[in-house]
Short mmCIF file of C-alpha atoms in Angstrom, two decimals:
data_model
loop_
_atom_site.label_atom_id
_atom_site.label_comp_id
_atom_site.label_asym_id
_atom_site.label_seq_id
_atom_site.Cartn_x
_atom_site.Cartn_y
_atom_site.Cartn_z
CA MET A 1322 126.67 85.55 134.85
CA PRO A 1323 129.21 83.26 136.94
CA LYS A 1324 132.32 84.92 138.11
CA SER A 1325 134.29 82.19 136.32
CA VAL A 1326 133.42 83.61 132.93
CA LYS A 1327 136.54 85.06 131.33
CA PRO A 1328 136.66 88.73 130.33
CA VAL A 1329 136.81 87.85 126.61
CA THR A 1330 133.71 85.65 127.00
CA ARG A 1331 131.92 88.49 128.78
CA ASN A 1332 132.71 90.86 126.02
CA LEU A 1333 131.34 88.39 123.42
CA TRP A 1334 128.11 88.29 125.33
CA VAL A 1335 127.83 92.00 125.44
CA LEU A 1336 128.55 92.23 121.75
CA LEU A 1337 125.92 89.69 120.96
CA ILE A 1338 123.20 91.59 122.99
CA LEU A 1339 124.23 94.90 121.32
CA MET A 1340 123.95 93.25 117.82
CA LEU A 1341 120.43 91.77 118.68
CA THR A 1342 119.31 95.21 119.83
CA ALA A 1343 120.42 96.99 116.87
CA LEU A 1344 118.60 94.45 114.71
CA SER A 1345 115.18 95.00 116.29
CA PRO A 1346 112.90 97.33 114.36
CA ALA A 1347 112.67 101.14 115.37
CA LYS A 1348 109.37 101.84 116.84
CA ALA A 1349 107.07 104.19 114.82
CA GLU A 1350 105.96 106.13 117.84
CA THR A 1351 109.48 107.63 118.19
CA LEU A 1352 108.35 110.10 115.51
CA THR A 1353 105.68 112.72 115.96
CA ALA A 1354 102.82 112.97 113.26
CA ALA A 1355 104.53 116.07 111.97
CA GLN A 1356 108.03 114.43 111.82
CA ALA A 1357 106.35 111.38 110.05
CA TYR A 1358 104.69 113.64 107.55
CA GLU A 1359 107.90 115.58 106.66
CA LYS A 1360 109.79 112.23 106.31
CA GLY A 1361 107.07 110.59 104.29
CA LYS A 1362 106.55 113.56 102.15
CA ILE A 1363 110.15 113.75 101.07
CA LEU A 1364 110.31 110.14 100.39
CA HIS A 1365 107.11 110.30 98.35
CA PHE A 1366 108.58 113.04 96.16
CA GLN A 1367 111.65 110.98 95.70
CA ASP A 1368 109.32 108.36 94.05
CA LYS A 1369 110.06 106.10 97.02
CA PHE A 1370 106.42 105.36 97.55
CA GLU A 1371 106.70 102.07 99.47
CA GLU A 1372 109.30 103.67 101.93
CA ALA A 1373 107.02 106.64 102.33
CA GLU A 1374 103.79 104.95 103.04
CA PRO A 1375 104.32 103.86 106.72
CA TYR A 1376 105.26 107.41 107.66
CA LEU A 1377 102.41 108.90 105.76
CA LEU A 1378 99.85 106.44 107.31
CA GLN A 1379 101.19 107.55 110.72
CA ALA A 1380 100.86 111.07 109.62
CA GLY A 1381 97.32 110.70 108.36
CA GLN A 1382 96.21 108.93 111.57
CA GLY A 1383 97.78 111.87 113.46
CA GLY A 1384 95.45 114.47 111.52
CA TYR A 1385 97.55 115.19 108.38
CA ALA A 1386 94.97 114.96 105.51
CA ALA A 1387 97.66 115.66 103.01
CA ALA A 1388 99.30 112.36 104.01
CA TYR A 1389 96.26 110.38 102.84
CA TYR A 1390 96.16 112.43 99.52
CA LEU A 1391 99.96 111.59 98.78
CA ILE A 1392 99.27 107.86 99.41
CA ALA A 1393 96.43 107.90 96.98
CA GLY A 1394 98.66 109.42 94.40
CA ALA A 1395 101.50 107.03 94.91
CA GLU A 1396 100.52 104.82 91.76
CA PRO A 1397 100.52 105.71 88.15
CA ILE A 1398 97.38 107.54 87.24
CA ASN A 1399 94.69 105.76 85.20
CA ARG A 1400 93.12 108.71 83.46
CA PHE A 1401 89.84 106.57 82.80
CA MET A 1402 89.29 105.04 86.20
CA MET A 1403 90.83 105.39 89.69
CA SER A 1404 91.74 102.35 91.63
CA GLU A 1405 89.96 101.18 94.79
CA ARG A 1406 93.00 102.05 96.71
CA GLU A 1407 93.25 105.56 95.29
CA TYR A 1408 89.51 106.01 96.06
CA LYS A 1409 90.01 104.74 99.72
CA TYR A 1410 92.66 107.28 100.54
CA LEU A 1411 91.18 110.23 98.64
CA THR A 1412 88.00 109.57 100.69
CA LEU A 1413 89.96 109.62 103.89
CA ALA A 1414 91.79 112.81 102.96
CA ALA A 1415 88.54 114.55 101.80
CA LYS A 1416 86.77 113.59 104.98
CA GLU A 1417 89.57 115.45 106.84
CA GLY A 1418 88.89 118.54 104.77
CA HIS A 1419 91.53 117.99 102.02
CA LEU A 1420 90.48 120.33 99.16
CA LEU A 1421 92.22 118.61 96.36
CA ALA A 1422 90.94 115.24 97.44
CA MET A 1423 87.37 116.46 97.27
CA LEU A 1424 88.02 117.92 93.75
CA VAL A 1425 89.32 114.61 92.45
CA LEU A 1426 86.46 112.72 93.89
CA THR A 1427 84.08 114.75 91.67
CA ARG A 1428 85.90 113.84 88.46
CA ASP A 1429 84.48 111.41 85.93
CA ARG A 1430 87.06 108.88 86.67
CA SER A 1431 86.18 108.78 90.30
CA LEU A 1432 84.84 105.64 91.74
CA ALA A 1433 82.39 107.64 93.99
CA PRO A 1434 78.75 107.02 93.13
CA SER A 1435 76.99 109.92 91.48
CA SER A 1436 75.24 111.12 94.63
CA GLU A 1437 78.65 111.14 96.42
CA LYS A 1438 80.26 113.11 93.63
CA SER A 1439 77.48 115.63 93.78
CA SER A 1440 77.86 115.91 97.43
CA TRP A 1441 81.59 116.55 97.30
CA ARG A 1442 80.99 119.10 94.61
CA GLN A 1443 78.43 120.93 96.52
CA SER A 1444 80.59 120.94 99.66
CA LEU A 1445 83.58 122.24 97.76
CA LYS A 1446 81.53 125.05 96.20
CA GLN A 1447 80.24 126.12 99.59
CA ILE A 1448 83.67 125.98 101.13
CA LEU A 1449 85.18 128.03 98.28
CA ALA A 1450 82.45 130.60 97.79
CA PRO A 1451 83.36 133.06 100.74
CA HIS A 1452 87.13 132.75 99.90
CA VAL A 1453 86.52 133.48 96.25
CA GLU A 1454 84.53 136.46 97.32
CA LYS A 1455 87.62 137.63 99.36
CA LYS A 1456 89.79 137.05 96.14
CA ASN A 1457 91.73 134.27 97.71
CA PRO A 1458 94.17 133.28 95.01
CA PHE A 1459 94.24 129.47 95.65
CA ALA A 1460 90.37 129.46 96.19
CA MET A 1461 89.84 130.93 92.71
CA ALA A 1462 92.51 128.56 91.09
CA LEU A 1463 90.45 125.63 92.63
CA LYS A 1464 87.24 127.21 91.29
CA ALA A 1465 88.78 127.09 87.80
CA ARG A 1466 89.62 123.39 88.17
CA MET A 1467 85.99 122.76 89.17
CA HIS A 1468 85.25 123.96 85.60
CA SER A 1469 88.09 122.19 83.70
CA ASN A 1470 85.54 120.90 81.12
CA ASP A 1471 84.41 124.51 80.37
CA GLN A 1472 87.40 126.23 78.91
CA ASP A 1473 86.00 129.75 79.02
CA THR A 1474 84.96 129.47 82.69
CA TYR A 1475 88.24 127.75 83.52
CA ASP A 1476 90.19 130.54 81.83
CA ALA A 1477 88.10 133.22 83.54
CA TYR A 1478 88.81 131.89 87.06
CA THR A 1479 92.37 131.17 86.22
CA THR A 1480 92.85 134.78 85.20
CA LYS A 1481 91.15 135.89 88.41
CA ALA A 1482 93.53 133.72 90.49
CA ALA A 1483 96.67 135.07 88.47
CA GLU A 1484 95.45 138.72 89.05
CA ALA A 1485 94.92 137.78 92.81
CA GLY A 1486 98.51 136.59 93.01
CA TYR A 1487 98.46 132.80 92.57
CA PRO A 1488 101.83 132.05 90.97
CA THR A 1489 100.91 128.75 89.27
CA SER A 1490 98.07 130.48 87.51
CA GLN A 1491 100.27 133.37 86.55
CA TYR A 1492 102.74 130.85 84.99
CA TYR A 1493 99.89 129.11 83.05
CA LEU A 1494 98.59 132.31 81.59
CA ALA A 1495 102.06 133.47 80.69
CA THR A 1496 102.71 130.30 78.80
CA ARG A 1497 99.31 130.40 77.22
CA TYR A 1498 99.70 134.00 75.96
CA ARG A 1499 103.26 133.38 74.87
CA ASN A 1500 102.04 130.56 72.68
CA GLY A 1501 99.38 132.90 71.15
CA ARG A 1502 96.39 131.34 72.86
CA GLY A 1503 93.80 133.29 74.63
CA TRP A 1504 95.09 136.71 73.65
CA PHE A 1505 93.42 138.94 71.30
CA LEU A 1506 95.18 142.39 71.81
CA LEU A 1507 98.18 143.89 69.91
CA PRO A 1508 101.36 141.65 69.89
CA GLY A 1509 103.51 144.26 71.65
CA SER A 1510 101.13 144.50 74.72
CA ARG A 1511 101.09 140.63 74.71
CA GLU A 1512 104.84 140.39 75.22
CA LYS A 1513 104.60 142.99 77.97
CA GLU A 1514 101.90 140.90 79.73
CA VAL A 1515 103.69 137.61 79.30
CA ALA A 1516 106.98 139.17 80.82
CA LYS A 1517 104.80 140.62 83.70
CA LEU A 1518 103.13 137.30 84.42
CA PHE A 1519 106.45 135.24 84.24
CA GLU A 1520 108.03 137.81 86.75
CA ALA A 1521 105.14 137.64 89.09
CA ALA A 1522 105.11 133.80 89.12
CA ALA A 1523 108.84 133.79 89.88
CA ARG A 1524 108.46 136.40 92.58
CA GLY A 1525 105.60 134.29 94.08
CA GLY A 1526 108.01 131.38 94.55
CA TYR A 1527 106.82 129.17 91.69
CA HIS A 1528 109.93 127.09 90.85
CA GLU A 1529 109.11 126.51 87.19
CA ALA A 1530 108.79 130.33 86.66
CA ILE A 1531 112.19 130.83 88.47
CA MET A 1532 113.79 128.14 86.24
CA TYR A 1533 112.36 129.92 83.10
CA LYS A 1534 113.76 133.18 84.29
CA GLY A 1535 117.23 131.62 84.84
CA PHE A 1536 117.28 129.74 81.65
CA THR A 1537 116.20 132.66 79.47
CA THR A 1538 118.69 134.99 81.20
CA ILE A 1539 121.55 132.55 80.32
CA SER A 1540 120.31 132.10 76.84
CA GLY A 1541 120.30 135.85 76.49
CA GLY A 1542 124.00 135.94 77.41
CA ASP A 1543 124.09 136.93 81.09
CA ILE A 1544 125.48 133.66 82.47
CA ASP A 1545 126.37 134.87 85.92
CA THR A 1546 122.93 136.35 86.68
CA GLY A 1547 121.10 133.40 85.35
CA MET A 1548 123.17 130.89 87.25
CA ALA A 1549 122.66 132.84 90.40
CA VAL A 1550 118.90 132.62 89.84
CA LEU A 1551 119.11 128.79 89.18
CA THR A 1552 121.46 128.16 92.14
CA SER A 1553 118.86 129.41 94.43
CA LEU A 1554 116.72 126.24 93.46
CA VAL A 1555 119.84 123.87 93.27
CA ASP A 1556 120.52 124.84 96.89
CA LYS A 1557 116.88 123.75 97.87
CA GLY A 1558 117.44 120.37 96.12
CA ASP A 1559 114.73 120.88 93.46
CA ALA A 1560 114.62 117.77 91.40
CA GLN A 1561 113.26 119.57 88.38
CA VAL A 1562 115.96 122.23 88.24
CA LEU A 1563 118.68 119.55 88.83
CA SER A 1564 117.31 117.70 85.76
CA GLY A 1565 116.84 120.68 83.49
CA LEU A 1566 120.04 122.55 84.36
CA GLY A 1567 122.00 119.20 84.44
CA ILE A 1568 120.86 118.17 80.92
CA ARG A 1569 121.80 121.74 79.64
CA LEU A 1570 125.20 122.08 81.34
CA SER A 1571 126.30 118.50 80.46
CA GLY A 1572 125.57 118.91 76.80
CA ILE A 1573 123.35 115.84 76.43
CA GLY A 1574 120.42 118.06 75.60
CA LYS A 1575 122.20 120.43 73.08
CA GLU A 1576 120.67 118.68 70.06
CA TYR A 1577 117.23 119.82 71.22
CA ILE A 1578 117.91 123.04 73.13
CA LYS A 1579 119.57 125.10 70.25
CA SER A 1580 119.41 128.36 72.29
CA TRP A 1581 121.74 127.09 75.01
CA THR A 1582 125.49 127.63 74.59
CA TYR A 1583 126.80 127.56 78.17
CA PHE A 1584 128.22 124.07 79.09
CA ASP A 1585 130.01 122.63 82.20
CA LYS A 1586 130.04 119.04 81.87
CA VAL A 1587 131.35 118.22 85.44
CA LYS A 1588 128.72 120.48 87.19
CA GLY A 1589 125.95 119.19 84.93
CA THR A 1590 126.84 115.53 85.53
CA VAL A 1591 127.03 116.24 89.31
CA LEU A 1592 123.47 117.52 89.26
CA LEU A 1593 122.12 114.51 87.14
CA LYS A 1594 123.99 111.94 89.37
CA SER A 1595 122.82 113.56 92.58
CA LEU A 1596 119.34 113.36 91.12
CA ALA A 1597 119.65 109.82 90.01
CA LEU A 1598 120.98 108.72 93.45
CA SER A 1599 118.27 110.44 95.35
CA THR A 1600 115.20 109.15 93.46
CA SER A 1601 113.71 105.74 92.92
CA PRO A 1602 113.94 104.39 89.35
CA LYS A 1603 111.14 101.98 89.96
CA PHE A 1604 108.41 104.09 88.19
CA ASP A 1605 110.69 106.26 85.96
CA ASP A 1606 114.30 105.58 85.03
CA ALA A 1607 114.71 108.72 83.08
CA TYR A 1608 116.96 110.38 85.70
CA GLN A 1609 119.29 107.33 85.66
CA ASN A 1610 119.49 107.37 81.94
CA PHE A 1611 120.35 111.08 81.91
CA SER A 1612 123.08 110.58 84.44
CA ASP A 1613 124.51 107.65 82.47
CA ARG A 1614 124.55 109.58 79.24
CA ALA A 1615 126.30 112.51 80.88
CA TRP A 1616 128.75 110.20 82.70
CA ALA A 1617 129.77 108.59 79.34
CA THR A 1618 131.10 111.92 78.00
CA LEU A 1619 133.65 112.35 80.81
CA THR A 1620 137.32 111.60 81.20
CA ASP A 1621 138.49 109.43 84.18
CA GLU A 1622 139.68 112.64 85.79
CA GLU A 1623 136.38 114.38 85.31
CA LYS A 1624 134.53 111.23 86.61
CA ALA A 1625 136.71 111.44 89.86
CA GLN A 1626 135.64 115.12 90.21
CA VAL A 1627 132.02 114.28 89.73
CA ASP A 1628 132.12 111.50 92.41
CA LYS A 1629 133.72 113.98 94.97
CA LEU A 1630 131.31 116.74 94.23
CA THR A 1631 128.18 114.56 94.14
CA GLU A 1632 129.08 113.17 97.50
CA GLU A 1633 129.64 116.77 98.87
CA TYR A 1634 126.38 118.07 97.38
CA LEU A 1635 124.31 115.10 98.88
CA ASN A 1636 125.95 115.44 102.17
CA ASN A 1637 124.25 118.90 102.36
CA HIS A 1638 121.14 118.77 100.38
CA THR A 1639 118.02 116.75 100.12
CA VAL A 1640 116.78 116.22 96.56
CA TYR A 1641 113.02 115.79 95.80
CA LYS A 1642 110.35 117.13 93.53
CA GLN A 1643 109.07 120.51 94.93
CA ASP A 1644 106.84 122.39 92.45
CA GLY A 1645 103.37 122.36 93.49
CA LEU A 1646 103.82 121.23 97.05
CA ASP A 1647 102.00 124.13 98.36
CA GLU A 1648 98.75 122.85 96.80
CA TYR A 1649 98.93 119.62 98.85
CA GLU A 1650 98.84 121.32 102.14
CA TYR A 1651 95.49 123.10 101.84
CA THR A 1652 92.38 122.00 103.84
CA VAL A 1653 89.17 123.62 104.80
CA ASP A 1654 90.86 124.83 107.95
CA ASN A 1655 93.95 126.62 106.46
CA LEU A 1656 92.65 127.90 103.24
CA HIS A 1657 92.70 131.43 104.48
CA THR A 1658 96.41 131.31 104.67
CA ALA A 1659 96.61 131.29 100.82
CA LEU A 1660 95.39 134.87 100.85
CA GLU A 1661 97.93 135.85 103.43
CA ARG A 1662 100.65 134.04 101.45
CA TRP A 1663 99.97 135.24 97.95
CA GLY A 1664 97.69 138.26 98.36
CA GLY A 1665 100.69 140.68 98.13
CA ASN A 1666 101.68 139.16 94.83
CA ALA A 1667 98.45 140.42 93.11
CA ILE A 1668 98.78 141.89 89.52
CA GLU A 1669 97.22 145.42 89.12
#
């Protein structure tokens, strides 16, 4: 630049260059495959599917089969027939050893030809067989799902998975028995079994079981203990507990949840607003509706409190849907870790 250019002009040139640099897109390769997967996964479970896809594609190309599975599940599921897009990414995931992708490709709604469905089913059976023999909790849960059209076989393997320590199966059985289905012994023993299964599912880390424990404890009158249980999930940013607890605390659900008598409108609205701000309303605007209904019950002073507390919460927490995330991670190569993870949660 000529020496005759004045300092002010030079500064303007520097500012222009900086602005143009800032506007250029960030390179995808600045993230590792692992970083791309984590970022894409959280965006996916915030229902921000379009934002998530570039990261998940990068992760899938980097060896993360679960990333392809998540892309496949990004659109509303048609229970009668999968889309070409869903089939494409499920196949990519299955070829990388993703177990749930293999399972979905065997379903009636799958676009896979009959011979391909049969091939995936046979592959899955062979993969699961040695793990079922070792009482691997997740392997037995998958075995149950392979027989979802046969209630007796499904329940038999779900029971085995629950006994082996898989918390999702434990919660399913607890709910089933509590509702009087699949139980033929004395009512008193049923109640004990239900309590044992719910407790085991919560101990195993299943968030819905932990929520159930917290809600029932509060409904039973022990507010401090119940809130301590639920706060452990609020601190994780679990979208489901923010929704369930927010609806209860704010009072917008009291017409339907008669057993709930503990209310804190400000805290409840903070949870609902944090959830609404964190998730995309494109596919489901229920969270925003809940937040708006709770907000409408507040005074101006309470609204100011909610705004402040919501900002503080979101500065320190990432909100996304979390139950069932464990299942998305399993492939042929890491299925053995399910036994290491949940084997100690077996029910005698």
